[in-house]
JSON list of C-alpha atoms in Angstrom, two decimals:
[
{"chain": "A", "resi": 10, "resn": "UNK", "atom": "CA", "xyz": [-38.53, 201.16, 58.94]},
{"chain": "A", "resi": 11, "resn": "UNK", "atom": "CA", "xyz": [-35.93, 203.86, 58.78]},
{"chain": "A", "resi": 12, "resn": "UNK", "atom": "CA", "xyz": [-33.29, 203.70, 56.11]},
{"chain": "A", "resi": 13, "resn": "UNK", "atom": "CA", "xyz": [-31.33, 205.76, 53.70]},
{"chain": "A", "resi": 14, "resn": "UNK", "atom": "CA", "xyz": [-32.94, 206.95, 50.49]},
{"chain": "A", "resi": 15, "resn": "UNK", "atom": "CA", "xyz": [-30.72, 205.96, 47.61]},
{"chain": "A", "resi": 16, "resn": "UNK", "atom": "CA", "xyz": [-32.37, 206.75, 44.27]},
{"chain": "A", "resi": 17, "resn": "UNK", "atom": "CA", "xyz": [-32.53, 209.96, 42.29]},
{"chain": "A", "resi": 18, "resn": "UNK", "atom": "CA", "xyz": [-35.80, 211.88, 42.04]},
{"chain": "A", "resi": 19, "resn": "UNK", "atom": "CA", "xyz": [-35.42, 213.44, 38.59]},
{"chain": "A", "resi": 20, "resn": "UNK", "atom": "CA", "xyz": [-38.76, 215.25, 38.73]},
{"chain": "A", "resi": 21, "resn": "UNK", "atom": "CA", "xyz": [-37.54, 217.51, 41.53]},
{"chain": "A", "resi": 22, "resn": "UNK", "atom": "CA", "xyz": [-34.01, 217.86, 40.21]},
{"chain": "A", "resi": 23, "resn": "UNK", "atom": "CA", "xyz": [-32.69, 216.30, 43.39]},
{"chain": "A", "resi": 24, "resn": "UNK", "atom": "CA", "xyz": [-29.70, 214.03, 43.77]},
{"chain": "A", "resi": 25, "resn": "UNK", "atom": "CA", "xyz": [-31.61, 211.75, 46.16]},
{"chain": "A", "resi": 26, "resn": "UNK", "atom": "CA", "xyz": [-35.20, 210.61, 46.12]},
{"chain": "A", "resi": 27, "resn": "UNK", "atom": "CA", "xyz": [-37.19, 207.52, 46.89]},
{"chain": "A", "resi": 28, "resn": "UNK", "atom": "CA", "xyz": [-37.74, 204.07, 45.48]},
{"chain": "A", "resi": 29, "resn": "UNK", "atom": "CA", "xyz": [-41.33, 203.13, 44.71]},
{"chain": "A", "resi": 30, "resn": "UNK", "atom": "CA", "xyz": [-42.08, 199.52, 45.48]},
{"chain": "A", "resi": 31, "resn": "UNK", "atom": "CA", "xyz": [-45.19, 197.76, 44.35]},
{"chain": "A", "resi": 32, "resn": "UNK", "atom": "CA", "xyz": [-46.81, 195.65, 47.04]},
{"chain": "A", "resi": 33, "resn": "UNK", "atom": "CA", "xyz": [-49.26, 192.95, 46.13]},
{"chain": "A", "resi": 34, "resn": "UNK", "atom": "CA", "xyz": [-50.58, 190.95, 49.03]},
{"chain": "A", "resi": 35, "resn": "UNK", "atom": "CA", "xyz": [-53.15, 188.29, 49.72]},
{"chain": "A", "resi": 36, "resn": "UNK", "atom": "CA", "xyz": [-53.46, 184.60, 49.11]},
{"chain": "A", "resi": 37, "resn": "UNK", "atom": "CA", "xyz": [-52.94, 184.73, 45.36]},
{"chain": "A", "resi": 38, "resn": "UNK", "atom": "CA", "xyz": [-51.16, 182.47, 42.97]},
{"chain": "A", "resi": 39, "resn": "UNK", "atom": "CA", "xyz": [-47.67, 183.69, 42.11]},
{"chain": "A", "resi": 40, "resn": "UNK", "atom": "CA", "xyz": [-48.36, 184.08, 38.40]},
{"chain": "A", "resi": 41, "resn": "UNK", "atom": "CA", "xyz": [-51.25, 186.48, 39.06]},
{"chain": "A", "resi": 42, "resn": "UNK", "atom": "CA", "xyz": [-49.13, 188.52, 41.48]},
{"chain": "A", "resi": 43, "resn": "UNK", "atom": "CA", "xyz": [-46.23, 188.67, 39.01]},
{"chain": "A", "resi": 44, "resn": "UNK", "atom": "CA", "xyz": [-48.56, 189.77, 36.22]},
{"chain": "A", "resi": 45, "resn": "UNK", "atom": "CA", "xyz": [-50.15, 192.51, 38.35]},
{"chain": "A", "resi": 46, "resn": "UNK", "atom": "CA", "xyz": [-46.80, 193.88, 39.54]},
{"chain": "A", "resi": 47, "resn": "UNK", "atom": "CA", "xyz": [-45.33, 193.68, 36.03]},
{"chain": "A", "resi": 48, "resn": "UNK", "atom": "CA", "xyz": [-48.28, 195.55, 34.55]},
{"chain": "A", "resi": 49, "resn": "UNK", "atom": "CA", "xyz": [-47.86, 198.38, 37.03]},
{"chain": "A", "resi": 50, "resn": "UNK", "atom": "CA", "xyz": [-44.11, 198.67, 36.46]},
{"chain": "A", "resi": 51, "resn": "UNK", "atom": "CA", "xyz": [-44.60, 198.51, 32.69]},
{"chain": "A", "resi": 52, "resn": "UNK", "atom": "CA", "xyz": [-47.32, 201.18, 32.79]},
{"chain": "A", "resi": 53, "resn": "UNK", "atom": "CA", "xyz": [-45.12, 203.70, 34.60]},
{"chain": "A", "resi": 54, "resn": "UNK", "atom": "CA", "xyz": [-42.19, 202.83, 32.34]},
{"chain": "A", "resi": 55, "resn": "UNK", "atom": "CA", "xyz": [-44.27, 203.30, 29.19]},
{"chain": "A", "resi": 56, "resn": "UNK", "atom": "CA", "xyz": [-45.85, 206.65, 30.04]},
{"chain": "A", "resi": 57, "resn": "UNK", "atom": "CA", "xyz": [-43.37, 208.20, 32.44]},
{"chain": "A", "resi": 58, "resn": "UNK", "atom": "CA", "xyz": [-40.27, 209.74, 30.91]},
{"chain": "A", "resi": 59, "resn": "UNK", "atom": "CA", "xyz": [-38.77, 210.26, 34.35]},
{"chain": "A", "resi": 60, "resn": "UNK", "atom": "CA", "xyz": [-39.30, 206.62, 35.32]},
{"chain": "A", "resi": 61, "resn": "UNK", "atom": "CA", "xyz": [-37.92, 205.45, 31.97]},
{"chain": "A", "resi": 62, "resn": "UNK", "atom": "CA", "xyz": [-34.81, 207.63, 32.33]},
{"chain": "A", "resi": 63, "resn": "UNK", "atom": "CA", "xyz": [-34.24, 206.44, 35.89]},
{"chain": "A", "resi": 64, "resn": "UNK", "atom": "CA", "xyz": [-34.58, 202.77, 34.95]},
{"chain": "A", "resi": 65, "resn": "UNK", "atom": "CA", "xyz": [-32.34, 203.11, 31.89]},
{"chain": "A", "resi": 66, "resn": "UNK", "atom": "CA", "xyz": [-29.62, 204.67, 34.04]},
{"chain": "A", "resi": 67, "resn": "UNK", "atom": "CA", "xyz": [-29.90, 201.85, 36.58]},
{"chain": "A", "resi": 68, "resn": "UNK", "atom": "CA", "xyz": [-29.39, 198.88, 34.28]},
{"chain": "A", "resi": 69, "resn": "UNK", "atom": "CA", "xyz": [-32.75, 198.32, 32.62]},
{"chain": "A", "resi": 70, "resn": "UNK", "atom": "CA", "xyz": [-32.17, 199.96, 29.23]},
{"chain": "A", "resi": 71, "resn": "UNK", "atom": "CA", "xyz": [-33.21, 196.89, 27.21]},
{"chain": "A", "resi": 72, "resn": "UNK", "atom": "CA", "xyz": [-36.42, 196.38, 29.20]},
{"chain": "A", "resi": 73, "resn": "UNK", "atom": "CA", "xyz": [-37.35, 200.07, 29.06]},
{"chain": "A", "resi": 74, "resn": "UNK", "atom": "CA", "xyz": [-36.76, 200.32, 25.32]},
{"chain": "A", "resi": 75, "resn": "UNK", "atom": "CA", "xyz": [-38.78, 197.14, 24.67]},
{"chain": "A", "resi": 76, "resn": "UNK", "atom": "CA", "xyz": [-41.67, 198.32, 26.86]},
{"chain": "A", "resi": 77, "resn": "UNK", "atom": "CA", "xyz": [-41.80, 201.75, 25.24]},
{"chain": "A", "resi": 78, "resn": "UNK", "atom": "CA", "xyz": [-41.51, 200.34, 21.70]},
{"chain": "A", "resi": 79, "resn": "UNK", "atom": "CA", "xyz": [-44.32, 197.84, 22.35]},
{"chain": "A", "resi": 80, "resn": "UNK", "atom": "CA", "xyz": [-46.46, 200.59, 23.88]},
{"chain": "A", "resi": 81, "resn": "UNK", "atom": "CA", "xyz": [-45.92, 202.80, 20.81]},
{"chain": "A", "resi": 82, "resn": "UNK", "atom": "CA", "xyz": [-46.90, 199.92, 18.49]},
{"chain": "A", "resi": 83, "resn": "UNK", "atom": "CA", "xyz": [-49.77, 198.28, 20.37]},
{"chain": "A", "resi": 84, "resn": "UNK", "atom": "CA", "xyz": [-50.66, 200.18, 23.52]},
{"chain": "A", "resi": 85, "resn": "UNK", "atom": "CA", "xyz": [-50.75, 198.64, 26.99]},
{"chain": "A", "resi": 86, "resn": "UNK", "atom": "CA", "xyz": [-51.89, 195.11, 26.19]},
{"chain": "A", "resi": 87, "resn": "UNK", "atom": "CA", "xyz": [-48.57, 193.24, 26.26]},
{"chain": "A", "resi": 88, "resn": "UNK", "atom": "CA", "xyz": [-46.05, 195.70, 27.68]},
{"chain": "A", "resi": 89, "resn": "UNK", "atom": "CA", "xyz": [-45.83, 193.82, 30.99]},
{"chain": "A", "resi": 90, "resn": "UNK", "atom": "CA", "xyz": [-44.24, 190.87, 29.18]},
{"chain": "A", "resi": 91, "resn": "UNK", "atom": "CA", "xyz": [-41.05, 192.93, 28.79]},
{"chain": "A", "resi": 92, "resn": "UNK", "atom": "CA", "xyz": [-40.52, 193.37, 32.55]},
{"chain": "A", "resi": 93, "resn": "UNK", "atom": "CA", "xyz": [-37.67, 191.00, 33.38]},
{"chain": "A", "resi": 94, "resn": "UNK", "atom": "CA", "xyz": [-37.53, 188.93, 36.56]},
{"chain": "A", "resi": 95, "resn": "UNK", "atom": "CA", "xyz": [-34.50, 190.95, 37.64]},
{"chain": "A", "resi": 96, "resn": "UNK", "atom": "CA", "xyz": [-36.40, 194.22, 37.11]},
{"chain": "A", "resi": 97, "resn": "UNK", "atom": "CA", "xyz": [-39.45, 192.89, 38.93]},
{"chain": "A", "resi": 98, "resn": "UNK", "atom": "CA", "xyz": [-37.44, 191.64, 41.91]},
{"chain": "A", "resi": 99, "resn": "UNK", "atom": "CA", "xyz": [-35.53, 194.91, 42.25]},
{"chain": "A", "resi": 100, "resn": "UNK", "atom": "CA", "xyz": [-38.66, 197.10, 42.16]},
{"chain": "A", "resi": 101, "resn": "UNK", "atom": "CA", "xyz": [-41.53, 195.04, 43.53]},
{"chain": "A", "resi": 102, "resn": "UNK", "atom": "CA", "xyz": [-42.83, 193.18, 46.53]},
{"chain": "A", "resi": 103, "resn": "UNK", "atom": "CA", "xyz": [-45.32, 190.60, 45.29]},
{"chain": "A", "resi": 104, "resn": "UNK", "atom": "CA", "xyz": [-46.88, 187.26, 46.15]},
{"chain": "A", "resi": 105, "resn": "UNK", "atom": "CA", "xyz": [-48.69, 185.89, 49.18]},
{"chain": "A", "resi": 106, "resn": "UNK", "atom": "CA", "xyz": [-48.21, 187.23, 52.71]},
{"chain": "A", "resi": 107, "resn": "UNK", "atom": "CA", "xyz": [-45.16, 185.09, 53.46]},
{"chain": "A", "resi": 108, "resn": "UNK", "atom": "CA", "xyz": [-43.45, 185.93, 50.17]},
{"chain": "A", "resi": 109, "resn": "UNK", "atom": "CA", "xyz": [-44.14, 189.64, 50.63]},
{"chain": "A", "resi": 110, "resn": "UNK", "atom": "CA", "xyz": [-42.86, 189.57, 54.19]},
{"chain": "A", "resi": 111, "resn": "UNK", "atom": "CA", "xyz": [-39.57, 187.99, 53.02]},
{"chain": "A", "resi": 112, "resn": "UNK", "atom": "CA", "xyz": [-39.21, 190.51, 50.19]},
{"chain": "A", "resi": 113, "resn": "UNK", "atom": "CA", "xyz": [-40.00, 193.43, 52.50]},
{"chain": "A", "resi": 114, "resn": "UNK", "atom": "CA", "xyz": [-37.33, 192.24, 54.94]},
{"chain": "A", "resi": 115, "resn": "UNK", "atom": "CA", "xyz": [-34.83, 191.90, 52.08]},
{"chain": "A", "resi": 116, "resn": "UNK", "atom": "CA", "xyz": [-35.34, 195.55, 51.10]},
{"chain": "A", "resi": 117, "resn": "UNK", "atom": "CA", "xyz": [-35.20, 196.64, 54.75]},
{"chain": "A", "resi": 118, "resn": "UNK", "atom": "CA", "xyz": [-31.94, 194.72, 55.30]},
{"chain": "A", "resi": 119, "resn": "UNK", "atom": "CA", "xyz": [-30.37, 196.85, 52.55]},
{"chain": "A", "resi": 120, "resn": "UNK", "atom": "CA", "xyz": [-31.42, 200.02, 54.42]},
{"chain": "A", "resi": 121, "resn": "UNK", "atom": "CA", "xyz": [-33.92, 200.93, 51.73]},
{"chain": "A", "resi": 122, "resn": "UNK", "atom": "CA", "xyz": [-37.04, 202.66, 52.98]},
{"chain": "A", "resi": 123, "resn": "UNK", "atom": "CA", "xyz": [-39.79, 201.07, 50.90]},
{"chain": "A", "resi": 124, "resn": "UNK", "atom": "CA", "xyz": [-42.57, 203.28, 49.60]},
{"chain": "A", "resi": 125, "resn": "UNK", "atom": "CA", "xyz": [-45.46, 200.86, 49.38]},
{"chain": "A", "resi": 126, "resn": "UNK", "atom": "CA", "xyz": [-48.12, 201.25, 46.75]},
{"chain": "A", "resi": 127, "resn": "UNK", "atom": "CA", "xyz": [-50.78, 198.64, 47.43]},
{"chain": "A", "resi": 128, "resn": "UNK", "atom": "CA", "xyz": [-51.92, 197.11, 44.18]},
{"chain": "A", "resi": 129, "resn": "UNK", "atom": "CA", "xyz": [-54.20, 194.21, 45.17]},
{"chain": "A", "resi": 130, "resn": "UNK", "atom": "CA", "xyz": [-54.95, 191.29, 42.92]},
{"chain": "A", "resi": 131, "resn": "UNK", "atom": "CA", "xyz": [-58.25, 190.52, 44.61]},
{"chain": "A", "resi": 132, "resn": "UNK", "atom": "CA", "xyz": [-60.02, 192.12, 47.60]},
{"chain": "A", "resi": 133, "resn": "UNK", "atom": "CA", "xyz": [-58.55, 195.56, 48.40]},
{"chain": "A", "resi": 134, "resn": "UNK", "atom": "CA", "xyz": [-59.65, 195.67, 52.04]},
{"chain": "A", "resi": 135, "resn": "UNK", "atom": "CA", "xyz": [-58.24, 192.23, 52.81]},
{"chain": "A", "resi": 136, "resn": "UNK", "atom": "CA", "xyz": [-55.04, 193.12, 50.98]},
{"chain": "A", "resi": 137, "resn": "UNK", "atom": "CA", "xyz": [-54.58, 196.18, 53.22]},
{"chain": "A", "resi": 138, "resn": "UNK", "atom": "CA", "xyz": [-55.05, 194.02, 56.32]},
{"chain": "A", "resi": 139, "resn": "UNK", "atom": "CA", "xyz": [-52.56, 191.52, 54.91]},
{"chain": "A", "resi": 140, "resn": "UNK", "atom": "CA", "xyz": [-50.07, 194.32, 54.23]},
{"chain": "A", "resi": 141, "resn": "UNK", "atom": "CA", "xyz": [-50.23, 195.53, 57.81]},
{"chain": "A", "resi": 142, "resn": "UNK", "atom": "CA", "xyz": [-49.92, 191.98, 59.12]},
{"chain": "A", "resi": 143, "resn": "UNK", "atom": "CA", "xyz": [-46.94, 191.24, 56.88]},
{"chain": "A", "resi": 144, "resn": "UNK", "atom": "CA", "xyz": [-44.86, 194.31, 57.76]},
{"chain": "A", "resi": 145, "resn": "UNK", "atom": "CA", "xyz": [-45.73, 194.98, 61.39]}
]
């Protein structure tokens, strides 16, 4: 899907970059998919200064600060609990095939070119097949 790229890529000093979207596919329960996507977002937020800066500047200052403070105190164990639903929904595609298809279409309707990072909850090969089925 073609679309405009709307987010800053600080690492290259550019004024435009790309939006990374987590994609979790397969017949999973929603809680497991939410946890997996939240853990990935929280990980990058905790260890990546560029990601943290980007997210702070785009309305997620409280979440970023909480994630990074928790990481400094206790490591990775609970940092995903500080990813808000709003943050998750704006950065991730998660759930079963039908949910992911709807989320993918929502991003595409906004002319955002999703960069999909497959982060399966269960079987990786089946998740890749599900990804292709959901977006093609």
